[in-house]
């Protein structure tokens, strides 16, 4: 009986050692399941450098951090209802984290709150909402962005100047903050803002608004566009009316057209955001949250003023032109 | 050597040999493995390090050579165009419009062919400072918003000799282009003025550079990048991240590095940078290998060693257990057997002999020894028995000859006095007495016969001493058949008469009482004679002293024989009060041996 027990012990020991060996050997090959994140953008528009670069940043960071990423967006930049549907859909997918660029300052937040209620980390990119629910917000400091534009415009202002602001989406946080920033940047000339209009991120509408503005206020000599659509739309109108010498335009964001308009001298300057960096840092923040590290509540991805003179400096061409291997 | 002087014994450290063996085996294995692990891990580490330096150096050199031939090839294309004559003639010769058109078509076709065939070429163009140009297939135009004098590389090519190479930049000279490229430019001489009056350039995209840098990639996290002599990036797999400021590259270190490689520590990441300078371009091709990955290998190796160590240790312990078991099992059997021998249990003492080794020899010797001891014990026992027998015999045959003479004298007087009846009584008593003392060879006799014997004796003595002696016998009937050794009552009765009654002035009384007390038989010989003082009482069993009082030897005999036969707790006990009498108590077991011997 005693002998029997001894042999049982010995064989149990051997089995244990073999098991440990197997465990050690296969421990490394056991791959962690790839985490999945969902980015709900405002819009996927191949023609828009800003969103394209932002999504590129998201995708590259996901690749760098070994995350699977799905990018979805509504058809247009105003369709918050569709975006809310997408948020609901994303929650149903139960991803590791949700990255969101909210369309509406007020209408998105109730749906976005459900992400948090589902226990999924929420990271806001580029825009914020009326409730403070995100784990981290990666955005350009829009007030500062507006301020840079405003103070750049200030040098062209005279006591007789009439200033127009063309915004993108009324009541969107970015439009409000940028407008506020422009007003700060303009300083004492802020009072000379004659009109603020919104083009709903549509080139043609911006164009028409600009034409209308000039009809209404023929003495306008300074125009601030608050995003790419509004700035380019306005610049196109001014170019077509050959008013580029009379009216100085400043814009926000960049696109090939905007750069060319800058080269042509329609734009005096543009203030660009760093969308690639924004997207990249958004995913990095998500990764850090998932790894249990602390992340900053607000991360400013920065902005840069580009004029015709510094367009092709080494630093700025890196910011303006997407690098592509092909 | 004196055994006691050997203080340290390898097996003496622990209480059991098995533990000692396991301990020393394990120690041996662990030490060996430790030494081997340290040696081989160090060796492996160094080898891996050297191997990766060797390997990356070779790889980087190869990339360098590939780049050299790539650039040379491009320069050849460039020379073909620049020195071909068509471009010069088109640009610098005033020819008829038709002729010029023909030249233009030829050049455009040539350019187009190159762009179409070579996917790595983004643009191919000739541009004069006067903004005359031929670009690609002729459909592209110059960017009218760009002043050529502001374009550094253009001016450099125009003013310099031979070809120039730019770092990565955006090609904005061509309208609507804005591609990231590396530009190879060369001034075109006007044969008349012998001055560069146009610039030919080829824009290289990253397709081929990427292929060159990535075709021999090492591990997953390793990469190759190229910087020019000023540290500007030509190609980097993470160019976009570097440009966005999300990544940093150790370009300063690469430029300042004198040897062909260096190692950087960045947190827990340790990277090996291997650098090769391509001579034609001055570009530095840098291979980056993560040493942490090598560390991973090292850790894996270490883990493997640890695992092997644990396995071997386990096996060693197992073998030690088995071996120790094999060695100690027969020893333990010997030990157990010896314990049995110690207890005197020889039947169980035989040890099985399993092996033909030292322990087998030991077992054999042990078995031989126990057998011999057993024989000796049996022999000894037999001899002891014989000895006791003869001793008992010797003690038994001592019937006092004086008693015999005196009795015979008494018979003679009684016969002379004509007391026939008394003569018959006495003679028959004497005859009984003698027959009993002589004839019975048995060691043990029933108690009733022993009593009978004492009674015969008392009868004779009573007749001799007439009025002086009286006796009484009171033995319980249930013990009459109990076998006891013979001749124990008579000597005590004799003693009582000669030492107690004889010196008493009045008539004396001897009483024999026998009864059972538990498992013992108590016999008492009680007299009311003179008794004994303390001193006599303490010396009663002393043989030499007893001899002084002539017949005292009888008491000694009885005591000795009871002790010899029955063992220690049994024997005689004397109680005496001087002047009042003596009581001798005999205690013997009720059942002894195989029961009665009759």
mmCIF file of C-alpha atoms in Angstrom, chain B residues 385-590:
data_model
loop_
_atom_site.group_PDB
_atom_site.id
_atom_site.type_symbol
_atom_site.label_atom_id
_atom_site.label_comp_id
_atom_site.label_asym_id
_atom_site.label_seq_id
_atom_site.Cartn_x
_atom_site.Cartn_y
_atom_site.Cartn_z
ATOM 1 C CA UNK B 385 18.660 -26.755 32.396
ATOM 2 C CA UNK B 386 20.993 -29.690 32.978
ATOM 3 C CA UNK B 387 22.987 -27.710 35.408
ATOM 4 C CA UNK B 388 19.937 -26.745 37.396
ATOM 5 C CA UNK B 389 18.715 -30.292 37.402
ATOM 6 C CA UNK B 390 21.909 -31.600 38.875
ATOM 7 C CA UNK B 391 21.946 -28.745 41.329
ATOM 8 C CA UNK B 392 18.451 -29.577 42.454
ATOM 9 C CA UNK B 393 19.434 -33.201 42.781
ATOM 10 C CA UNK B 394 22.398 -32.297 44.839
ATOM 11 C CA UNK B 395 20.347 -30.142 47.148
ATOM 12 C CA UNK B 396 17.611 -32.715 47.540
ATOM 13 C CA UNK B 397 19.774 -35.617 48.686
ATOM 14 C CA UNK B 398 20.827 -33.969 51.862
ATOM 15 C CA UNK B 399 19.051 -35.916 54.556
ATOM 16 C CA UNK B 400 20.607 -35.406 57.871
ATOM 17 C CA UNK B 401 22.535 -38.603 58.799
ATOM 18 C CA UNK B 402 22.335 -37.693 62.545
ATOM 19 C CA UNK B 403 18.577 -37.833 62.278
ATOM 20 C CA UNK B 404 18.876 -41.279 60.777
ATOM 21 C CA UNK B 405 21.201 -42.520 63.600
ATOM 22 C CA UNK B 406 19.071 -40.947 66.314
ATOM 23 C CA UNK B 407 15.921 -42.444 64.855
ATOM 24 C CA UNK B 408 17.538 -45.841 64.554
ATOM 25 C CA UNK B 409 18.784 -45.473 68.176
ATOM 26 C CA UNK B 410 15.263 -44.630 69.254
ATOM 27 C CA UNK B 411 13.940 -47.721 67.472
ATOM 28 C CA UNK B 412 16.595 -49.871 69.186
ATOM 29 C CA UNK B 413 15.613 -48.494 72.611
ATOM 30 C CA UNK B 414 12.001 -49.021 71.934
ATOM 31 C CA UNK B 415 12.665 -52.560 70.757
ATOM 32 C CA UNK B 416 14.719 -53.269 73.881
ATOM 33 C CA UNK B 417 11.899 -51.891 75.963
ATOM 34 C CA UNK B 418 9.523 -54.216 74.128
ATOM 35 C CA UNK B 419 7.415 -51.470 72.714
ATOM 36 C CA UNK B 420 6.578 -53.317 69.613
ATOM 37 C CA UNK B 421 3.724 -51.213 68.478
ATOM 38 C CA UNK B 422 5.755 -48.071 68.640
ATOM 39 C CA UNK B 423 8.666 -49.747 66.889
ATOM 40 C CA UNK B 424 6.389 -50.657 64.029
ATOM 41 C CA UNK B 425 4.964 -47.145 63.826
ATOM 42 C CA UNK B 426 8.324 -45.470 63.865
ATOM 43 C CA UNK B 427 9.963 -47.907 61.520
ATOM 44 C CA UNK B 428 7.177 -47.605 59.041
ATOM 45 C CA UNK B 429 7.345 -43.824 59.269
ATOM 46 C CA UNK B 430 11.062 -43.937 58.721
ATOM 47 C CA UNK B 431 10.623 -46.321 55.833
ATOM 48 C CA UNK B 432 8.113 -43.941 54.223
ATOM 49 C CA UNK B 433 10.449 -41.083 54.796
ATOM 50 C CA UNK B 434 13.408 -42.821 53.245
ATOM 51 C CA UNK B 435 11.450 -44.163 50.336
ATOM 52 C CA UNK B 436 10.175 -40.762 49.568
ATOM 53 C CA UNK B 437 13.558 -39.129 49.755
ATOM 54 C CA UNK B 438 15.371 -41.727 47.726
ATOM 55 C CA UNK B 439 12.975 -43.259 45.300
ATOM 56 C CA UNK B 440 11.263 -40.250 43.800
ATOM 57 C CA UNK B 441 13.255 -38.941 40.877
ATOM 58 C CA UNK B 442 10.593 -36.562 39.867
ATOM 59 C CA UNK B 443 11.413 -32.986 40.514
ATOM 60 C CA UNK B 444 7.831 -32.218 41.341
ATOM 61 C CA UNK B 445 5.350 -34.117 43.367
ATOM 62 C CA UNK B 446 1.740 -33.469 44.402
ATOM 63 C CA UNK B 447 1.471 -31.297 47.450
ATOM 64 C CA UNK B 448 -0.286 -34.055 49.432
ATOM 65 C CA UNK B 449 2.749 -36.287 49.132
ATOM 66 C CA UNK B 450 5.033 -33.480 50.252
ATOM 67 C CA UNK B 451 2.723 -33.000 53.223
ATOM 68 C CA UNK B 452 2.745 -36.766 53.799
ATOM 69 C CA UNK B 453 6.502 -36.669 53.870
ATOM 70 C CA UNK B 454 6.557 -33.876 56.427
ATOM 71 C CA UNK B 455 3.990 -35.779 58.449
ATOM 72 C CA UNK B 456 6.187 -38.931 58.480
ATOM 73 C CA UNK B 457 9.050 -36.840 59.718
ATOM 74 C CA UNK B 458 6.914 -35.188 62.374
ATOM 75 C CA UNK B 459 5.612 -38.601 63.474
ATOM 76 C CA UNK B 460 9.148 -39.849 64.082
ATOM 77 C CA UNK B 461 10.154 -36.696 65.885
ATOM 78 C CA UNK B 462 7.048 -36.723 68.029
ATOM 79 C CA UNK B 463 7.771 -40.281 69.081
ATOM 80 C CA UNK B 464 11.316 -39.337 69.931
ATOM 81 C CA UNK B 465 10.476 -36.198 71.877
ATOM 82 C CA UNK B 466 7.238 -37.571 73.377
ATOM 83 C CA UNK B 467 5.738 -34.841 75.449
ATOM 84 C CA UNK B 468 7.775 -32.073 73.994
ATOM 85 C CA UNK B 469 6.259 -31.916 70.499
ATOM 86 C CA UNK B 470 2.829 -31.602 69.133
ATOM 87 C CA UNK B 471 1.860 -31.011 65.464
ATOM 88 C CA UNK B 472 -1.095 -30.033 63.419
ATOM 89 C CA UNK B 473 -1.574 -30.156 59.645
ATOM 90 C CA UNK B 474 -4.214 -28.103 57.936
ATOM 91 C CA UNK B 475 -3.948 -28.057 54.148
ATOM 92 C CA UNK B 476 -6.907 -26.996 52.016
ATOM 93 C CA UNK B 477 -8.164 -29.966 49.987
ATOM 94 C CA UNK B 478 -8.348 -28.033 46.710
ATOM 95 C CA UNK B 479 -4.580 -27.616 46.537
ATOM 96 C CA UNK B 480 -3.599 -31.133 47.502
ATOM 97 C CA UNK B 481 -3.083 -32.205 43.920
ATOM 98 C CA UNK B 482 -0.975 -29.184 42.965
ATOM 99 C CA UNK B 483 2.504 -30.211 41.868
ATOM 100 C CA UNK B 484 5.298 -28.575 43.736
ATOM 101 C CA UNK B 485 8.982 -29.240 43.989
ATOM 102 C CA UNK B 486 9.694 -31.789 46.668
ATOM 103 C CA UNK B 487 11.516 -31.545 49.910
ATOM 104 C CA UNK B 488 10.605 -28.021 50.865
ATOM 105 C CA UNK B 489 8.359 -28.595 53.891
ATOM 106 C CA UNK B 490 10.464 -31.174 55.729
ATOM 107 C CA UNK B 491 13.595 -29.026 56.062
ATOM 108 C CA UNK B 492 11.531 -26.168 57.439
ATOM 109 C CA UNK B 493 9.771 -28.451 59.901
ATOM 110 C CA UNK B 494 13.186 -29.805 60.893
ATOM 111 C CA UNK B 495 14.387 -26.276 61.356
ATOM 112 C CA UNK B 496 11.400 -25.355 63.511
ATOM 113 C CA UNK B 497 11.991 -28.380 65.779
ATOM 114 C CA UNK B 498 15.743 -28.031 66.165
ATOM 115 C CA UNK B 499 15.896 -24.241 66.472
ATOM 116 C CA UNK B 500 12.538 -23.380 67.930
ATOM 117 C CA UNK B 501 10.922 -26.200 69.938
ATOM 118 C CA UNK B 502 14.098 -27.935 71.117
ATOM 119 C CA UNK B 503 15.200 -24.972 73.286
ATOM 120 C CA UNK B 504 11.804 -24.329 74.633
ATOM 121 C CA UNK B 505 11.165 -25.558 78.155
ATOM 122 C CA UNK B 506 7.548 -26.444 77.629
ATOM 123 C CA UNK B 507 5.747 -28.508 75.041
ATOM 124 C CA UNK B 508 6.103 -27.110 71.512
ATOM 125 C CA UNK B 509 3.674 -26.970 68.668
ATOM 126 C CA UNK B 510 4.426 -27.166 64.900
ATOM 127 C CA UNK B 511 1.642 -26.264 62.578
ATOM 128 C CA UNK B 512 1.545 -26.737 58.786
ATOM 129 C CA UNK B 513 -1.033 -24.607 57.007
ATOM 130 C CA UNK B 514 -1.692 -24.613 53.277
ATOM 131 C CA UNK B 515 -4.178 -22.621 51.266
ATOM 132 C CA UNK B 516 -4.654 -20.902 47.964
ATOM 133 C CA UNK B 517 -4.433 -17.192 47.580
ATOM 134 C CA UNK B 518 -5.379 -16.052 44.070
ATOM 135 C CA UNK B 519 -2.932 -17.752 41.772
ATOM 136 C CA UNK B 520 -0.495 -18.493 44.512
ATOM 137 C CA UNK B 521 -0.154 -21.313 46.956
ATOM 138 C CA UNK B 522 0.758 -20.262 50.455
ATOM 139 C CA UNK B 523 2.304 -22.855 52.806
ATOM 140 C CA UNK B 524 3.121 -21.897 56.340
ATOM 141 C CA UNK B 525 5.198 -23.681 58.929
ATOM 142 C CA UNK B 526 4.359 -22.165 62.255
ATOM 143 C CA UNK B 527 6.061 -23.020 65.548
ATOM 144 C CA UNK B 528 5.716 -21.566 69.005
ATOM 145 C CA UNK B 529 9.359 -22.065 69.895
ATOM 146 C CA UNK B 530 11.946 -19.633 71.126
ATOM 147 C CA UNK B 531 11.826 -17.462 67.996
ATOM 148 C CA UNK B 532 14.685 -15.473 66.640
ATOM 149 C CA UNK B 533 16.214 -12.140 67.288
ATOM 150 C CA UNK B 534 16.588 -9.486 64.572
ATOM 151 C CA UNK B 535 20.121 -10.437 63.668
ATOM 152 C CA UNK B 536 19.388 -14.115 63.168
ATOM 153 C CA UNK B 537 16.332 -13.179 61.139
ATOM 154 C CA UNK B 538 18.303 -10.986 58.724
ATOM 155 C CA UNK B 539 20.986 -13.602 58.295
ATOM 156 C CA UNK B 540 18.620 -16.469 57.857
ATOM 157 C CA UNK B 541 19.434 -16.971 54.144
ATOM 158 C CA UNK B 542 23.146 -16.361 54.582
ATOM 159 C CA UNK B 543 24.738 -19.646 53.783
ATOM 160 C CA UNK B 544 28.020 -19.182 55.632
ATOM 161 C CA UNK B 545 26.446 -17.806 58.792
ATOM 162 C CA UNK B 546 23.692 -20.317 58.766
ATOM 163 C CA UNK B 547 26.242 -23.081 58.867
ATOM 164 C CA UNK B 548 27.247 -22.136 62.367
ATOM 165 C CA UNK B 549 23.818 -23.141 63.508
ATOM 166 C CA UNK B 550 24.394 -26.579 61.903
ATOM 167 C CA UNK B 551 21.137 -27.295 60.171
ATOM 168 C CA UNK B 552 20.462 -23.766 58.933
ATOM 169 C CA UNK B 553 21.726 -24.887 55.567
ATOM 170 C CA UNK B 554 18.312 -26.440 55.026
ATOM 171 C CA UNK B 555 16.571 -23.078 54.867
ATOM 172 C CA UNK B 556 19.125 -21.841 52.384
ATOM 173 C CA UNK B 557 18.616 -24.920 50.225
ATOM 174 C CA UNK B 558 14.871 -24.531 50.137
ATOM 175 C CA UNK B 559 15.063 -20.878 49.286
ATOM 176 C CA UNK B 560 17.637 -21.508 46.557
ATOM 177 C CA UNK B 561 15.663 -24.317 45.035
ATOM 178 C CA UNK B 562 12.385 -22.385 44.951
ATOM 179 C CA UNK B 563 14.141 -19.473 43.373
ATOM 180 C CA UNK B 564 15.937 -21.686 40.889
ATOM 181 C CA UNK B 565 12.763 -23.405 39.950
ATOM 182 C CA UNK B 566 10.097 -20.744 40.075
ATOM 183 C CA UNK B 567 11.978 -17.498 39.797
ATOM 184 C CA UNK B 568 12.324 -14.329 41.783
ATOM 185 C CA UNK B 569 9.059 -13.280 43.444
ATOM 186 C CA UNK B 570 8.556 -16.698 45.005
ATOM 187 C CA UNK B 571 10.352 -18.122 48.010
ATOM 188 C CA UNK B 572 10.435 -18.029 51.790
ATOM 189 C CA UNK B 573 9.498 -15.350 54.205
ATOM 190 C CA UNK B 574 10.320 -15.416 57.910
ATOM 191 C CA UNK B 575 8.408 -13.758 60.654
ATOM 192 C CA UNK B 576 9.625 -14.268 64.178
ATOM 193 C CA UNK B 577 9.201 -12.823 67.610
ATOM 194 C CA UNK B 578 11.841 -13.886 70.168
ATOM 195 C CA UNK B 579 10.263 -16.102 72.803
ATOM 196 C CA UNK B 580 7.009 -16.486 70.982
ATOM 197 C CA UNK B 581 7.772 -18.489 67.888
ATOM 198 C CA UNK B 582 8.481 -18.313 64.155
ATOM 199 C CA UNK B 583 6.323 -18.417 61.058
ATOM 200 C CA UNK B 584 7.868 -19.390 57.735
ATOM 201 C CA UNK B 585 5.722 -18.633 54.703
ATOM 202 C CA UNK B 586 6.374 -20.412 51.393
ATOM 203 C CA UNK B 587 4.886 -18.763 48.339
ATOM 204 C CA UNK B 588 4.795 -20.675 45.074
ATOM 205 C CA UNK B 589 2.704 -20.285 41.912
ATOM 206 C CA UNK B 590 -0.393 -22.417 41.607
#
